[in-house]
PDB file of C-alpha atoms and ligand atoms in Angstrom:
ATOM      1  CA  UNK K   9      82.812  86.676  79.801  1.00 62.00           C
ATOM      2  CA  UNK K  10      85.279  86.522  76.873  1.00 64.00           C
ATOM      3  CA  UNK K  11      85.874  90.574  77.657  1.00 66.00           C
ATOM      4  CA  UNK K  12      87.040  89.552  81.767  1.00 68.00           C
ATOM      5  CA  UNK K  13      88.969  86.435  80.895  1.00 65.00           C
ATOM      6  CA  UNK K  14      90.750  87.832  77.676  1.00 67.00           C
ATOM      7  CA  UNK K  15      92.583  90.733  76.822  1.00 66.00           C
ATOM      8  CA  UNK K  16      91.441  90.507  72.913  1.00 72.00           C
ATOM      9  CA  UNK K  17      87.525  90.314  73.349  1.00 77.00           C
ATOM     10  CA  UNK K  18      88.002  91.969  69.896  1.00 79.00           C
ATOM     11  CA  UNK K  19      88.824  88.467  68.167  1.00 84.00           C
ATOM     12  CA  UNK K  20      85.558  87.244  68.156  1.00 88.00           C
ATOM     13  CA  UNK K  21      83.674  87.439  65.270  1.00 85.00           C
ATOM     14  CA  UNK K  22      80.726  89.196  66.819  1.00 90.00           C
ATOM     15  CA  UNK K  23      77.357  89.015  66.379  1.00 92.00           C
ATOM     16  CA  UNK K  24      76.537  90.257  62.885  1.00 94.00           C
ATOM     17  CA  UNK K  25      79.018  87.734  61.543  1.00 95.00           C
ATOM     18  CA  UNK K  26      78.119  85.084  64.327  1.00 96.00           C
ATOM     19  CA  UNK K  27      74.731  85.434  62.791  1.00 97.00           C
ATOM     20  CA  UNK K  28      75.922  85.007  59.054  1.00 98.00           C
ATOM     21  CA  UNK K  29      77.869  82.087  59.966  1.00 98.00           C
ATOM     22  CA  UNK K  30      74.709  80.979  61.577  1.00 98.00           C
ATOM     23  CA  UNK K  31      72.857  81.438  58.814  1.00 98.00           C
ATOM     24  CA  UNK K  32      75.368  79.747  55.756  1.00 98.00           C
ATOM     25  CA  UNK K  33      75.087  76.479  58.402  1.00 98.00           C
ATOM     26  CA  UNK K  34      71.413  76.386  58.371  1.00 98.00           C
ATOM     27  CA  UNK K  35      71.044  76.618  54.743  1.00 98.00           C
ATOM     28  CA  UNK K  36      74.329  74.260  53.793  1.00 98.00           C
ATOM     29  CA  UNK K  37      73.788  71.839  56.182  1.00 98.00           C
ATOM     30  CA  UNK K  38      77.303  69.970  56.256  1.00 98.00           C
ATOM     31  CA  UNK K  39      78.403  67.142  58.192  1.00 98.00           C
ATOM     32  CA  UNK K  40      81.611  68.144  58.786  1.00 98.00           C
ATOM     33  CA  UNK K  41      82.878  71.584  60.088  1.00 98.00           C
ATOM     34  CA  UNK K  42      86.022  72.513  60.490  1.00 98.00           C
ATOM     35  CA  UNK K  43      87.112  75.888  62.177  1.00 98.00           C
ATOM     36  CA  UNK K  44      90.490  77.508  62.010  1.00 98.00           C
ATOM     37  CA  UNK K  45      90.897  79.741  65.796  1.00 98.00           C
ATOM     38  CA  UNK K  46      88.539  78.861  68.421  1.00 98.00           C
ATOM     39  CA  UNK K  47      89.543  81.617  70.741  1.00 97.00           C
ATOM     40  CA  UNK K  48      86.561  81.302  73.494  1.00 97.00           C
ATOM     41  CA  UNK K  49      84.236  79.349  71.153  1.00 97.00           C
ATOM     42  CA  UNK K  50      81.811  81.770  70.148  1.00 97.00           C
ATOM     43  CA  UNK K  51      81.695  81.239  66.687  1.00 98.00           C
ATOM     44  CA  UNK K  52      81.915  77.039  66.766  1.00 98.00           C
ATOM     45  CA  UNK K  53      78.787  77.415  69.289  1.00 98.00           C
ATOM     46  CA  UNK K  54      77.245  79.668  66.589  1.00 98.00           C
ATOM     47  CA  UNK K  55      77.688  77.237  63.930  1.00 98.00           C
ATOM     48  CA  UNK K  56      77.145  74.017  66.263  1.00 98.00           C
ATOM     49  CA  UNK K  57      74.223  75.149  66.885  1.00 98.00           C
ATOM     50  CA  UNK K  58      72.295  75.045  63.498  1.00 98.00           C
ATOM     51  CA  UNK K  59      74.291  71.740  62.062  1.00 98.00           C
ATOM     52  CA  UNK K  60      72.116  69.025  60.633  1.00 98.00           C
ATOM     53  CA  UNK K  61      71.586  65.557  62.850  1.00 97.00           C
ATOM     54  CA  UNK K  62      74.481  63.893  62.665  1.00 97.00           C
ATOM     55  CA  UNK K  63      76.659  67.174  61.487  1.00 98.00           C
ATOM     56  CA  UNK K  64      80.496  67.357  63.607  1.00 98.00           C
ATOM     57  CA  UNK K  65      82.562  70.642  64.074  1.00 98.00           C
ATOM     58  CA  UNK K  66      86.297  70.430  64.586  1.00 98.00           C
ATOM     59  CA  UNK K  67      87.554  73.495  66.118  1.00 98.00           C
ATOM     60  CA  UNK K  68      91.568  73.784  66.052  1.00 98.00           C
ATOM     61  CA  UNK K  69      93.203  75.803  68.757  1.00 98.00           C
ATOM     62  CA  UNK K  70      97.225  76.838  69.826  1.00 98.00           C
ATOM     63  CA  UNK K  71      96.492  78.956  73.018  1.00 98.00           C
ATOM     64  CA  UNK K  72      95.663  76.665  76.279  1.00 98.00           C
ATOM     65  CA  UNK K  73      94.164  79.393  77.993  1.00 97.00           C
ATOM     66  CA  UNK K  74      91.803  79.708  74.848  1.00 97.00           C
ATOM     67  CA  UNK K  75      91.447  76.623  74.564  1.00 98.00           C
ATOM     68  CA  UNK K  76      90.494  76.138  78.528  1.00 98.00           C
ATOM     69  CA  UNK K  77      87.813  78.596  78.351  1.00 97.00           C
ATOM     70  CA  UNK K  78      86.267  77.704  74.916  1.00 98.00           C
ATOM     71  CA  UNK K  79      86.150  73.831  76.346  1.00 98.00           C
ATOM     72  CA  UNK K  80      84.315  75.262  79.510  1.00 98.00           C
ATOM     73  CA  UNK K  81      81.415  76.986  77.027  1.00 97.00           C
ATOM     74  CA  UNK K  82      81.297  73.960  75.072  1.00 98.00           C
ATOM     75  CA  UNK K  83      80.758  71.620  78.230  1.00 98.00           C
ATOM     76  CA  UNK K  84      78.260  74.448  79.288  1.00 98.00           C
ATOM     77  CA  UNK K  85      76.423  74.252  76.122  1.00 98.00           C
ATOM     78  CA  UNK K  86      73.802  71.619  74.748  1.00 97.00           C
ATOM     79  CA  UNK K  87      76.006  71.177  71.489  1.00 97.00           C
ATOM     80  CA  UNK K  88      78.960  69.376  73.288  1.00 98.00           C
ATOM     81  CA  UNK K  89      78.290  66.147  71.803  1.00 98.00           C
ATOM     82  CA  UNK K  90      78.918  67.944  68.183  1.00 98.00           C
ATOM     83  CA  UNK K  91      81.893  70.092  68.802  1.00 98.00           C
ATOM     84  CA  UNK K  92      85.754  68.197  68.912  1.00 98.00           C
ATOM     85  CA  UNK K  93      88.229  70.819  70.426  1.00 98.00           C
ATOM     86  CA  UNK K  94      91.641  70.199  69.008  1.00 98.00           C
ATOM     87  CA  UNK K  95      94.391  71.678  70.599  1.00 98.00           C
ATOM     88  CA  UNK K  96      98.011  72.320  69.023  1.00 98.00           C
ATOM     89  CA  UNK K  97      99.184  74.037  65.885  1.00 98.00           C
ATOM     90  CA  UNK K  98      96.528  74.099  62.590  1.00 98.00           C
ATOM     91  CA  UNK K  99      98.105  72.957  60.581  1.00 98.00           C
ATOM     92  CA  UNK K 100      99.281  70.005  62.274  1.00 98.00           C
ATOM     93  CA  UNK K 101      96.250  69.096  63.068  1.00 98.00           C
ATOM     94  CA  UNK K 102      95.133  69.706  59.080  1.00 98.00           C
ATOM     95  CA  UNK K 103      97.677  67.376  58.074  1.00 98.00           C
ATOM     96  CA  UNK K 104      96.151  64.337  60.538  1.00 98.00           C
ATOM     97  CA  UNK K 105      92.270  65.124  59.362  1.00 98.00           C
ATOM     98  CA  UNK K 106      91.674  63.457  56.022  1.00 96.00           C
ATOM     99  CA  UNK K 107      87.990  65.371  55.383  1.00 95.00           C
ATOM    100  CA  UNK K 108      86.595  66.346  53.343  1.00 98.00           C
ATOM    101  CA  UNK K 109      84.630  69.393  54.628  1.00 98.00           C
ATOM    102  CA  UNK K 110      81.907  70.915  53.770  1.00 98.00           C
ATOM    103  CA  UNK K 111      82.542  74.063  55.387  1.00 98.00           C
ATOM    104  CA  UNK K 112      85.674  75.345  56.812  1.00 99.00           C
ATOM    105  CA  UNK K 113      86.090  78.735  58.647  1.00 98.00           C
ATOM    106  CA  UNK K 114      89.586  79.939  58.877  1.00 98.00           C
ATOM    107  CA  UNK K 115      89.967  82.689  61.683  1.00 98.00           C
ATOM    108  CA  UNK K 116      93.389  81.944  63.597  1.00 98.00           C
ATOM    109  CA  UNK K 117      97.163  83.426  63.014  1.00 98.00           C
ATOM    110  CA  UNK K 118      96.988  85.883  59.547  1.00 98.00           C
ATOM    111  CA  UNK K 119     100.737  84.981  58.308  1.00 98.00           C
ATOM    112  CA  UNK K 120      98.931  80.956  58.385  1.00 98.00           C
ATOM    113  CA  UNK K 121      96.488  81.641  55.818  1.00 98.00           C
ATOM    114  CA  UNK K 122      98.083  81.066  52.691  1.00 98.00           C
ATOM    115  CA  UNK K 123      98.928  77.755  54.326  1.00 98.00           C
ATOM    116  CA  UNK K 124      95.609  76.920  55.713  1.00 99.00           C
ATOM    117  CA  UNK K 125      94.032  77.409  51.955  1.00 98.00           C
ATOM    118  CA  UNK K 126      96.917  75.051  50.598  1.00 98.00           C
ATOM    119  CA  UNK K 127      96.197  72.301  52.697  1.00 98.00           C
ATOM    120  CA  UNK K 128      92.844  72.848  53.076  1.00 98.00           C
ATOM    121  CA  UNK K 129      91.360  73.282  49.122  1.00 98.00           C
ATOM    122  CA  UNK K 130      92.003  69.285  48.753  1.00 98.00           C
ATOM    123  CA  UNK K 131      89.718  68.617  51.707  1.00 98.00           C
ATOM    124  CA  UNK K 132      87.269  70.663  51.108  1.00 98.00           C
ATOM    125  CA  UNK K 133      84.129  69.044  49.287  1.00 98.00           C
ATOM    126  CA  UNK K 134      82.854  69.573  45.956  1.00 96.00           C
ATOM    127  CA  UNK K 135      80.092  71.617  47.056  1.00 96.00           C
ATOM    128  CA  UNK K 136      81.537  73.023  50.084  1.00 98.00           C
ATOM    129  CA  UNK K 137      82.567  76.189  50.875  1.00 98.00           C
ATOM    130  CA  UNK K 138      85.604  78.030  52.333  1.00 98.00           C
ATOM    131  CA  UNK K 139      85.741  80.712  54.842  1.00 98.00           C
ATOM    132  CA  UNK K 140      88.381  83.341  55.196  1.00 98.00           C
ATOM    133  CA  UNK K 141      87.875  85.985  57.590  1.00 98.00           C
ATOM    134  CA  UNK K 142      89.650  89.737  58.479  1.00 97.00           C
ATOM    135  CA  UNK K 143      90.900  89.881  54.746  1.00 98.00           C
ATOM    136  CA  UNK K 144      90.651  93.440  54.285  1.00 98.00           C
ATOM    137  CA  UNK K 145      92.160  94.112  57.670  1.00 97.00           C
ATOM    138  CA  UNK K 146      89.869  97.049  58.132  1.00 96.00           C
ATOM    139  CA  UNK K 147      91.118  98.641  55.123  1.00 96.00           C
ATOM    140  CA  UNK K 148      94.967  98.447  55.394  1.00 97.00           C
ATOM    141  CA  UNK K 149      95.405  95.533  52.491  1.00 97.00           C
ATOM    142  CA  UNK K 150      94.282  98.684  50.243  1.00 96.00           C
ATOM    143  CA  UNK K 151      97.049 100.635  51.579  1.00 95.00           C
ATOM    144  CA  UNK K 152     100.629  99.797  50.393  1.00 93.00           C
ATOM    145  CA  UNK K 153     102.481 101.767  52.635  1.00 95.00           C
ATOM    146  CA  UNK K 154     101.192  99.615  55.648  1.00 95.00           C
ATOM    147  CA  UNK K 155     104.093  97.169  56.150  1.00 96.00           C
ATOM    148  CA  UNK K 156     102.541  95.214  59.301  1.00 97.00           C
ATOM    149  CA  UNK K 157     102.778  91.674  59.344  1.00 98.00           C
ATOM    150  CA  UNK K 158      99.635  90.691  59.377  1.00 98.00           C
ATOM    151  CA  UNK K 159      98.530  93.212  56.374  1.00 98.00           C
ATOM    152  CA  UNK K 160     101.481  91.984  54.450  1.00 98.00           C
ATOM    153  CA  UNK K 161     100.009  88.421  54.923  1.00 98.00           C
ATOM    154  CA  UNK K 162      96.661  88.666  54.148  1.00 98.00           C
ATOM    155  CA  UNK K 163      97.733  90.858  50.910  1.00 98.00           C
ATOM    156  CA  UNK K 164      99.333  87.795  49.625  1.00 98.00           C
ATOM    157  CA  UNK K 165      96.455  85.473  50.985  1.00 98.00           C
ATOM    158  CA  UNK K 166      94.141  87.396  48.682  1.00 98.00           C
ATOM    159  CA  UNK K 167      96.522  87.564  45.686  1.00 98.00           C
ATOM    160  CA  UNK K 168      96.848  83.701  46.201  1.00 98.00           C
ATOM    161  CA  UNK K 169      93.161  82.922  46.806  1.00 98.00           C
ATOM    162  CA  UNK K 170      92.697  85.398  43.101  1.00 98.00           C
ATOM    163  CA  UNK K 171      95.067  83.113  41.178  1.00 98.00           C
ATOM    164  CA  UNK K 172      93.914  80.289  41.907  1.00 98.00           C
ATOM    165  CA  UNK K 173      92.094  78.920  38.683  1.00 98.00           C
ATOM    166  CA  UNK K 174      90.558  76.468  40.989  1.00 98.00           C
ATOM    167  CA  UNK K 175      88.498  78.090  42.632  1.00 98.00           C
ATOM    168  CA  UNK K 176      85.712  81.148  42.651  1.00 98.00           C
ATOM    169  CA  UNK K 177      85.420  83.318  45.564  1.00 98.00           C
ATOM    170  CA  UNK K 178      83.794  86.688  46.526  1.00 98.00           C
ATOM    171  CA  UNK K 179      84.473  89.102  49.413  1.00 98.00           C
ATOM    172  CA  UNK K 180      81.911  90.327  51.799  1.00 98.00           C
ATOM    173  CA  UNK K 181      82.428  93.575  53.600  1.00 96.00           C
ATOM    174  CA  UNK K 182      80.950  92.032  56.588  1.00 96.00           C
ATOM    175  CA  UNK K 183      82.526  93.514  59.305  1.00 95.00           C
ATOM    176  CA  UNK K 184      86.480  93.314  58.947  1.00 96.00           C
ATOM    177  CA  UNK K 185      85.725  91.221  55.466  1.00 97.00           C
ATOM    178  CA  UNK K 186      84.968  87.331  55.013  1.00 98.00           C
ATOM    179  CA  UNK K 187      85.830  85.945  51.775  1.00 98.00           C
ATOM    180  CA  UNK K 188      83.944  82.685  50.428  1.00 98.00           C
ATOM    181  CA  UNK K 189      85.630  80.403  48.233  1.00 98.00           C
ATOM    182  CA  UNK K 190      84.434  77.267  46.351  1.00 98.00           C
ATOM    183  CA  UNK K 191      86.177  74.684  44.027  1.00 98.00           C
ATOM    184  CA  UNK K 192      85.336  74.898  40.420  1.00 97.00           C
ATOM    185  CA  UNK K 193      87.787  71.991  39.699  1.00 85.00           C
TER     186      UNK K 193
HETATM  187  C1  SAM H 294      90.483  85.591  65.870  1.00 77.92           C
HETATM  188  S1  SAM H 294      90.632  84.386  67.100  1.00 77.92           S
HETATM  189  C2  SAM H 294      89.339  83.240  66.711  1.00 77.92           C
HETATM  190  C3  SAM H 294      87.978  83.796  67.032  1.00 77.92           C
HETATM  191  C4  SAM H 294      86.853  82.789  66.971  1.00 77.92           C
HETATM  192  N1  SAM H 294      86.765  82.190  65.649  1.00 77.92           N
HETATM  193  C5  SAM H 294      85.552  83.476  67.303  1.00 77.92           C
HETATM  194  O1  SAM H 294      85.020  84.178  66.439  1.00 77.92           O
HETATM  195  O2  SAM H 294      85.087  83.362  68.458  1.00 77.92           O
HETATM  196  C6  SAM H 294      92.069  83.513  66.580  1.00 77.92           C
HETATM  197  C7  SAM H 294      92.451  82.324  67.450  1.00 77.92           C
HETATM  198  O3  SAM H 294      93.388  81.539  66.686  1.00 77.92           O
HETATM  199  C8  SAM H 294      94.323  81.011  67.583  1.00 77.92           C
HETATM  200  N2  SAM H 294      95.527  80.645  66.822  1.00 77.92           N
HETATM  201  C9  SAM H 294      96.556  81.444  66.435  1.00 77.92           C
HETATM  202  N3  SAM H 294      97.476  80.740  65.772  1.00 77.92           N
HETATM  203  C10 SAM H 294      97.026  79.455  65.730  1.00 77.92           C
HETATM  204  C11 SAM H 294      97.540  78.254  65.184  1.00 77.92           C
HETATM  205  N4  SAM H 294      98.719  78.225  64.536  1.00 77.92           N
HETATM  206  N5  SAM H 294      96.816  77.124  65.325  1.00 77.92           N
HETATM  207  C12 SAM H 294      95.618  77.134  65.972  1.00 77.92           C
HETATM  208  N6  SAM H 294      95.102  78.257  66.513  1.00 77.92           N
HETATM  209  C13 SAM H 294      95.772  79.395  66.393  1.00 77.92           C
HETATM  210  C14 SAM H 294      94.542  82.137  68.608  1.00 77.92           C
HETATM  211  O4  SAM H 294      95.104  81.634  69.801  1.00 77.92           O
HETATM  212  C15 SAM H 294      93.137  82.679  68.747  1.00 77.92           C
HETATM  213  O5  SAM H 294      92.475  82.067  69.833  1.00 77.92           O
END
């Protein structure tokens, strides 16, 4: 559906990653999702799906005609009552949610990142965890003479996310790379 409606079915996280996200909510079980880029909400029903009782996702989206289709899978689905689409800007929308989070999946515009982690890292719970997906870009963050904007971005998401003395976070090479981050302070 996402492939007919869209011309960027490639956005979605897919299923191997679907699954992983999947998996991380089963096994965290937090109350409060929040998710950076709905897109066509594959990866909010993914997660919705295994939250706790009680457990709310907050997916943020810019693009109406995203934002119209995701909102028409959610309605479809029987995890409506747990998913809140937000539409409008991120970070906007960051700066009116006061958390905290227990899991937070960033996955929208690359050149937002760094900003997303800023505002985000005070919200985020003691024992929650951070999501950052596409940060190797498929390989071009390794490869200085790629200038693109996006590559340029995430370069100095990653430097930003390594500095950081408060936090810990590794990199999966799941699919186009998903880095996990935690607070240590
Ligand atoms: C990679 S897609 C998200 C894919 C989705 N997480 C999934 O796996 O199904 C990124 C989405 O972020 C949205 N986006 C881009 N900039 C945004 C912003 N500033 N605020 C909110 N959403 C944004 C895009 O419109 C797009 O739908």
């Amino acid at each position: 559906v996402t492939d007919a409606l869209t011309a960027r079915s490639e956005m979605m996280v897919g299923r191997i990653e679907g699954h992983l996200l999947s998996m991380l909510v089963f096994a965290l079980r937090p109350r409060t999702v929040l998710e950076i880029g709905t897109f066509t909400g594959y990866s909010a029903l993914v997660m919705a799906e295994q939250l706790p009782p009680g457990g709310h996702l907050i997916t943020c989206e810019v693009d109406d005609k995203h934002a119209d289709i995701a909102q028409r899978h959610i309605a479809a689905s029987p995890w409506s009552d747990r998913i809140e689409l937000v539409r409008g800007p991120a970070l906007e929308t960051i700066a009116r949610l006061p958390g905290p989070f227990d899991l937070i999946f960033i996955d929208a515009d690359k050149t937002g990142y760094c900003n997303y982690f800023t505002a985000l890292l005070p919200k985020l719970s003691s024992r929650g965890l951070m999501l950052a997906d596409n940060v190797l870009q498929f390989g071009a963050v390794a490869n200085d003479r790629d200038t693109g904007e996006d590559i340029v971005a995430m370069r100095r998401f990653n430097d930003l996310v390594h500095a950081d003395e408060r936090v810990e976070q590794i990199v999966l090479t799941v699919r186009d790379g998903l880095t996990v981050i935690r607070r240590v302070s």
